[in-house]
Amino acid sequence: MNHLKNNVLYEKDIQTLAMDFLTVAQKAAIASYPWIGKGNKIEADGAGTEAMRNQMNLIDMSGLIVIGEGEMDEAPMLYIGEELGTKNGPQVDIAVDPVEGTTMMSKGQDNALTVIAVSTKGSLLHAPDMYMHKIAVGPKAKGSINIDATLTENMKSVAKALRKDVRELTVMIQDRPRHDHLIKQVLDAGARVKLFADGDVTGAIATAIEEIDVDILVGMGGAPEGVIAATALKCMGGDFQAKLAPQEPEEFDRCIKMGISDPEKALTIDDIVKSEDCFFVATGITDGMLMRGIRKRNDGLILSHSFVAVGGNSKHYQFVEAFH
C-alpha cells in the first residue's frame, strides 16, 4: 500500500482503505444482527464494537479514534484515543458509531446502522462525546446555510439555492421536546417537517441524495454522529455546519483540554473535516431510509446492504449489496 506524502492519502490508499472499512462495517452490522428486538442495547453495542475492533486491527494503517462513544473506562465502546491497525500504512483519523440507533435496534425498529468516517491524520474534529447543534444540506444548497441564523432564515436561503418555494421544503428534525421551536418554525413557514426517533446521520446524508425528499437536517444531537455526517457530506459535495453544545462546565473544560479554544464557535464543514482525502462507510442493521437491514437467508447466507462515499479527486458514492 502507498504511504502518506505530506500527510495526504494517495487515491489508491483511499479506495483500498474504503473497501477495507466496508468489511469492518459489514462485520459489525452482522455481529449486531442477533440482538435486534432483544431489548438489550449494551449487548448489541458490545457485539458490534468487538467485531469492529477485531477487523480494524487487521488493516494496514495507523488508525486513531478521535471522536467516539466514550472514554477508555466505558468499554465496550471504541474509546477516544484508541489506536487501531497493524501500524503499517497510512496514518488516519477515525470516527465511529458501531450501532447508530441502539435504542431503535433493541426495540426492533428501523434505521439502525453501523457508521464509520475516516480521514487523514489530524484532520477530523477532536472533541468529547457531547451534544452538537447541526444543520446539513445537499450539494445544490452548499454555501447557503448559517448555523448562527434562525431556521426560518436558513429555509429561505436554502429554498432560493434549490429554486423552490419555502413551502416545498422538507426539513428533518429529531422528535424531541428540545426541538419544538424548530418544528414550529418549519410549520409556520408552511414547509414540511419529517420527524425521526433516533440517529441523525441518515437524515444528513439523505439531503445529498436526489431520490430522497429531504432538503435540510437540523437539530441538536451527538458530536460523534456530527463528525461522521460531515465526512459523508464532504465526500458527496454537500454542506454541514455545527456548534458544540456543552451542557455543563466539565464538558466545556474537556473541550479546552482537547485543544478546542472556543468550544461554542460556529464550525464549517472544513473545520470539522479539514482534508478532502476522506471517506464514509455504513451498513444497515435494520431497514432504513438509506439501506436495507441484515437479512439471513434460508440457505445460510447473510445478505448485507451498505453505502460508501469517497472523497478526494473522485468524489462519488455507491450502494453495495453483499453475501456473507
mmCIF file with all atom_site columns, C-alpha atoms in Angstrom, residues 37-122:
data_model
loop_
_atom_site.group_PDB
_atom_site.id
_atom_site.type_symbol
_atom_site.label_atom_id
_atom_site.label_alt_id
_atom_site.label_comp_id
_atom_site.label_asym_id
_atom_site.label_entity_id
_atom_site.label_seq_id
_atom_site.pdbx_PDB_ins_code
_atom_site.Cartn_x
_atom_site.Cartn_y
_atom_site.Cartn_z
_atom_site.occupancy
_atom_site.B_iso_or_equiv
_atom_site.pdbx_formal_charge
_atom_site.auth_seq_id
_atom_site.auth_comp_id
_atom_site.auth_asym_id
_atom_site.auth_atom_id
_atom_site.pdbx_PDB_model_num
ATOM 1  C CA . GLY A 1 37  ? -35.526 -6.574 19.095 1.00 0.00 ? 37  GLY A CA 1
ATOM 2  C CA . LYS A 1 38  ? -33.952 -8.188 22.157 1.00 0.00 ? 38  LYS A CA 1
ATOM 3  C CA . GLY A 1 39  ? -34.211 -5.072 24.335 1.00 0.00 ? 39  GLY A CA 1
ATOM 4  C CA . ASN A 1 40  ? -30.507 -5.119 25.267 1.00 0.00 ? 40  ASN A CA 1
ATOM 5  C CA . LYS A 1 41  ? -28.608 -2.063 23.977 1.00 0.00 ? 41  LYS A CA 1
ATOM 6  C CA . ILE A 1 42  ? -25.402 -2.907 25.860 1.00 0.00 ? 42  ILE A CA 1
ATOM 7  C CA . GLU A 1 43  ? -25.010 -6.380 24.368 1.00 0.00 ? 43  GLU A CA 1
ATOM 8  C CA . ALA A 1 44  ? -25.858 -5.082 20.889 1.00 0.00 ? 44  ALA A CA 1
ATOM 9  C CA . ASP A 1 45  ? -23.244 -2.324 21.135 1.00 0.00 ? 45  ASP A CA 1
ATOM 10 C CA . GLY A 1 46  ? -20.713 -4.741 22.623 1.00 0.00 ? 46  GLY A CA 1
ATOM 11 C CA . ALA A 1 47  ? -21.112 -7.242 19.779 1.00 0.00 ? 47  ALA A CA 1
ATOM 12 C CA . GLY A 1 48  ? -20.741 -4.551 17.111 1.00 0.00 ? 48  GLY A CA 1
ATOM 13 C CA . THR A 1 49  ? -17.793 -2.929 18.847 1.00 0.00 ? 49  THR A CA 1
ATOM 14 C CA . GLU A 1 50  ? -15.846 -6.181 19.296 1.00 0.00 ? 50  GLU A CA 1
ATOM 15 C CA . ALA A 1 51  ? -16.306 -7.150 15.641 1.00 0.00 ? 51  ALA A CA 1
ATOM 16 C CA . MET A 1 52  ? -15.313 -3.660 14.540 1.00 0.00 ? 52  MET A CA 1
ATOM 17 C CA . ARG A 1 53  ? -12.191 -3.531 16.694 1.00 0.00 ? 53  ARG A CA 1
ATOM 18 C CA . ASN A 1 54  ? -11.013 -7.015 15.625 1.00 0.00 ? 54  ASN A CA 1
ATOM 19 C CA . GLN A 1 55  ? -11.423 -6.254 11.912 1.00 0.00 ? 55  GLN A CA 1
ATOM 20 C CA . MET A 1 56  ? -9.839  -2.777 12.101 1.00 0.00 ? 56  MET A CA 1
ATOM 21 C CA . ASN A 1 57  ? -6.767  -4.245 13.760 1.00 0.00 ? 57  ASN A CA 1
ATOM 22 C CA . LEU A 1 58  ? -6.184  -6.331 10.591 1.00 0.00 ? 58  LEU A CA 1
ATOM 23 C CA . ILE A 1 59  ? -5.987  -3.253 8.339  1.00 0.00 ? 59  ILE A CA 1
ATOM 24 C CA . ASP A 1 60  ? -2.603  -1.928 7.202  1.00 0.00 ? 60  ASP A CA 1
ATOM 25 C CA . MET A 1 61  ? -2.856  1.511  8.812  1.00 0.00 ? 61  MET A CA 1
ATOM 26 C CA . SER A 1 62  ? -2.093  3.501  11.927 1.00 0.00 ? 62  SER A CA 1
ATOM 27 C CA . GLY A 1 63  ? -5.605  4.461  12.950 1.00 0.00 ? 63  GLY A CA 1
ATOM 28 C CA . LEU A 1 64  ? -6.642  6.719  15.826 1.00 0.00 ? 64  LEU A CA 1
ATOM 29 C CA . ILE A 1 65  ? -10.175 7.075  17.216 1.00 0.00 ? 65  ILE A CA 1
ATOM 30 C CA . VAL A 1 66  ? -10.525 10.871 17.503 1.00 0.00 ? 66  VAL A CA 1
ATOM 31 C CA . ILE A 1 67  ? -14.201 11.081 18.383 1.00 0.00 ? 67  ILE A CA 1
ATOM 32 C CA . GLY A 1 68  ? -16.323 8.170  19.517 1.00 0.00 ? 68  GLY A CA 1
ATOM 33 C CA . GLU A 1 69  ? -18.776 6.995  22.091 1.00 0.00 ? 69  GLU A CA 1
ATOM 34 C CA . GLY A 1 70  ? -16.795 7.473  25.288 1.00 0.00 ? 70  GLY A CA 1
ATOM 35 C CA . GLU A 1 71  ? -13.572 7.091  27.206 1.00 0.00 ? 71  GLU A CA 1
ATOM 36 C CA . MET A 1 72  ? -11.377 4.076  27.948 1.00 0.00 ? 72  MET A CA 1
ATOM 37 C CA . ASP A 1 73  ? -13.191 3.131  31.153 1.00 0.00 ? 73  ASP A CA 1
ATOM 38 C CA . GLU A 1 74  ? -16.538 2.944  29.354 1.00 0.00 ? 74  GLU A CA 1
ATOM 39 C CA . ALA A 1 75  ? -15.929 -0.306 27.451 1.00 0.00 ? 75  ALA A CA 1
ATOM 40 C CA . PRO A 1 76  ? -17.250 -1.953 25.282 1.00 0.00 ? 76  PRO A CA 1
ATOM 41 C CA . MET A 1 77  ? -17.059 1.247  23.216 1.00 0.00 ? 77  MET A CA 1
ATOM 42 C CA . LEU A 1 78  ? -14.202 2.169  20.916 1.00 0.00 ? 78  LEU A CA 1
ATOM 43 C CA . TYR A 1 79  ? -12.766 4.929  23.066 1.00 0.00 ? 79  TYR A CA 1
ATOM 44 C CA . ILE A 1 80  ? -11.330 8.315  22.140 1.00 0.00 ? 80  ILE A CA 1
ATOM 45 C CA . GLY A 1 81  ? -7.557  7.959  21.752 1.00 0.00 ? 81  GLY A CA 1
ATOM 46 C CA . GLU A 1 82  ? -7.635  4.229  20.954 1.00 0.00 ? 82  GLU A CA 1
ATOM 47 C CA . GLU A 1 83  ? -5.064  3.162  18.340 1.00 0.00 ? 83  GLU A CA 1
ATOM 48 C CA . LEU A 1 84  ? -6.023  0.536  15.752 1.00 0.00 ? 84  LEU A CA 1
ATOM 49 C CA . GLY A 1 85  ? -4.483  -1.239 12.778 1.00 0.00 ? 85  GLY A CA 1
ATOM 50 C CA . THR A 1 86  ? -1.214  -3.022 12.032 1.00 0.00 ? 86  THR A CA 1
ATOM 51 C CA . LYS A 1 87  ? 0.781   0.263  12.319 1.00 0.00 ? 87  LYS A CA 1
ATOM 52 C CA . ASN A 1 88  ? 1.910   -0.289 8.699  1.00 0.00 ? 88  ASN A CA 1
ATOM 53 C CA . GLY A 1 89  ? 0.438   2.049  6.115  1.00 0.00 ? 89  GLY A CA 1
ATOM 54 C CA . PRO A 1 90  ? -1.335  5.420  6.206  1.00 0.00 ? 90  PRO A CA 1
ATOM 55 C CA . GLN A 1 91  ? -1.956  7.396  9.389  1.00 0.00 ? 91  GLN A CA 1
ATOM 56 C CA . VAL A 1 92  ? -5.665  8.154  9.681  1.00 0.00 ? 92  VAL A CA 1
ATOM 57 C CA . ASP A 1 93  ? -8.273  9.666  11.989 1.00 0.00 ? 93  ASP A CA 1
ATOM 58 C CA . ILE A 1 94  ? -11.373 7.553  12.611 1.00 0.00 ? 94  ILE A CA 1
ATOM 59 C CA . ALA A 1 95  ? -14.844 8.477  13.897 1.00 0.00 ? 95  ALA A CA 1
ATOM 60 C CA . VAL A 1 96  ? -17.192 5.577  14.614 1.00 0.00 ? 96  VAL A CA 1
ATOM 61 C CA . ASP A 1 97  ? -20.557 4.506  15.900 1.00 0.00 ? 97  ASP A CA 1
ATOM 62 C CA . PRO A 1 98  ? -20.776 0.678  15.870 1.00 0.00 ? 98  PRO A CA 1
ATOM 63 C CA . VAL A 1 99  ? -24.552 0.859  16.298 1.00 0.00 ? 99  VAL A CA 1
ATOM 64 C CA . GLU A 1 100 ? -26.115 4.194  15.337 1.00 0.00 ? 100 GLU A CA 1
ATOM 65 C CA . GLY A 1 101 ? -29.627 3.914  16.773 1.00 0.00 ? 101 GLY A CA 1
ATOM 66 C CA . THR A 1 102 ? -29.111 1.304  19.512 1.00 0.00 ? 102 THR A CA 1
ATOM 67 C CA . THR A 1 103 ? -32.457 2.101  21.131 1.00 0.00 ? 103 THR A CA 1
ATOM 68 C CA . MET A 1 104 ? -34.319 1.593  17.859 1.00 0.00 ? 104 MET A CA 1
ATOM 69 C CA . MET A 1 105 ? -32.438 -1.625 17.201 1.00 0.00 ? 105 MET A CA 1
ATOM 70 C CA . SER A 1 106 ? -33.147 -3.002 20.684 1.00 0.00 ? 106 SER A CA 1
ATOM 71 C CA . LYS A 1 107 ? -36.849 -2.369 20.020 1.00 0.00 ? 107 LYS A CA 1
ATOM 72 C CA . GLY A 1 108 ? -36.735 -3.951 16.567 1.00 0.00 ? 108 GLY A CA 1
ATOM 73 C CA . GLN A 1 109 ? -37.329 -0.605 14.865 1.00 0.00 ? 109 GLN A CA 1
ATOM 74 C CA . ASP A 1 110 ? -35.961 0.812  11.616 1.00 0.00 ? 110 ASP A CA 1
ATOM 75 C CA . ASN A 1 111 ? -32.920 2.982  10.833 1.00 0.00 ? 111 ASN A CA 1
ATOM 76 C CA . ALA A 1 112 ? -30.221 1.262  12.928 1.00 0.00 ? 112 ALA A CA 1
ATOM 77 C CA . LEU A 1 113 ? -26.856 1.111  11.140 1.00 0.00 ? 113 LEU A CA 1
ATOM 78 C CA . THR A 1 114 ? -23.102 0.861  11.579 1.00 0.00 ? 114 THR A CA 1
ATOM 79 C CA . VAL A 1 115 ? -21.253 4.041  10.554 1.00 0.00 ? 115 VAL A CA 1
ATOM 80 C CA . ILE A 1 116 ? -17.563 4.938  10.160 1.00 0.00 ? 116 ILE A CA 1
ATOM 81 C CA . ALA A 1 117 ? -15.768 8.063  8.897  1.00 0.00 ? 117 ALA A CA 1
ATOM 82 C CA . VAL A 1 118 ? -12.050 8.106  8.062  1.00 0.00 ? 118 VAL A CA 1
ATOM 83 C CA . SER A 1 119 ? -9.722  10.946 7.056  1.00 0.00 ? 119 SER A CA 1
ATOM 84 C CA . THR A 1 120 ? -6.012  11.799 7.048  1.00 0.00 ? 120 THR A CA 1
ATOM 85 C CA . LYS A 1 121 ? -4.249  12.142 10.396 1.00 0.00 ? 121 LYS A CA 1
ATOM 86 C CA . GLY A 1 122 ? -5.059  15.355 12.255 1.00 0.00 ? 122 GLY A CA 1
#
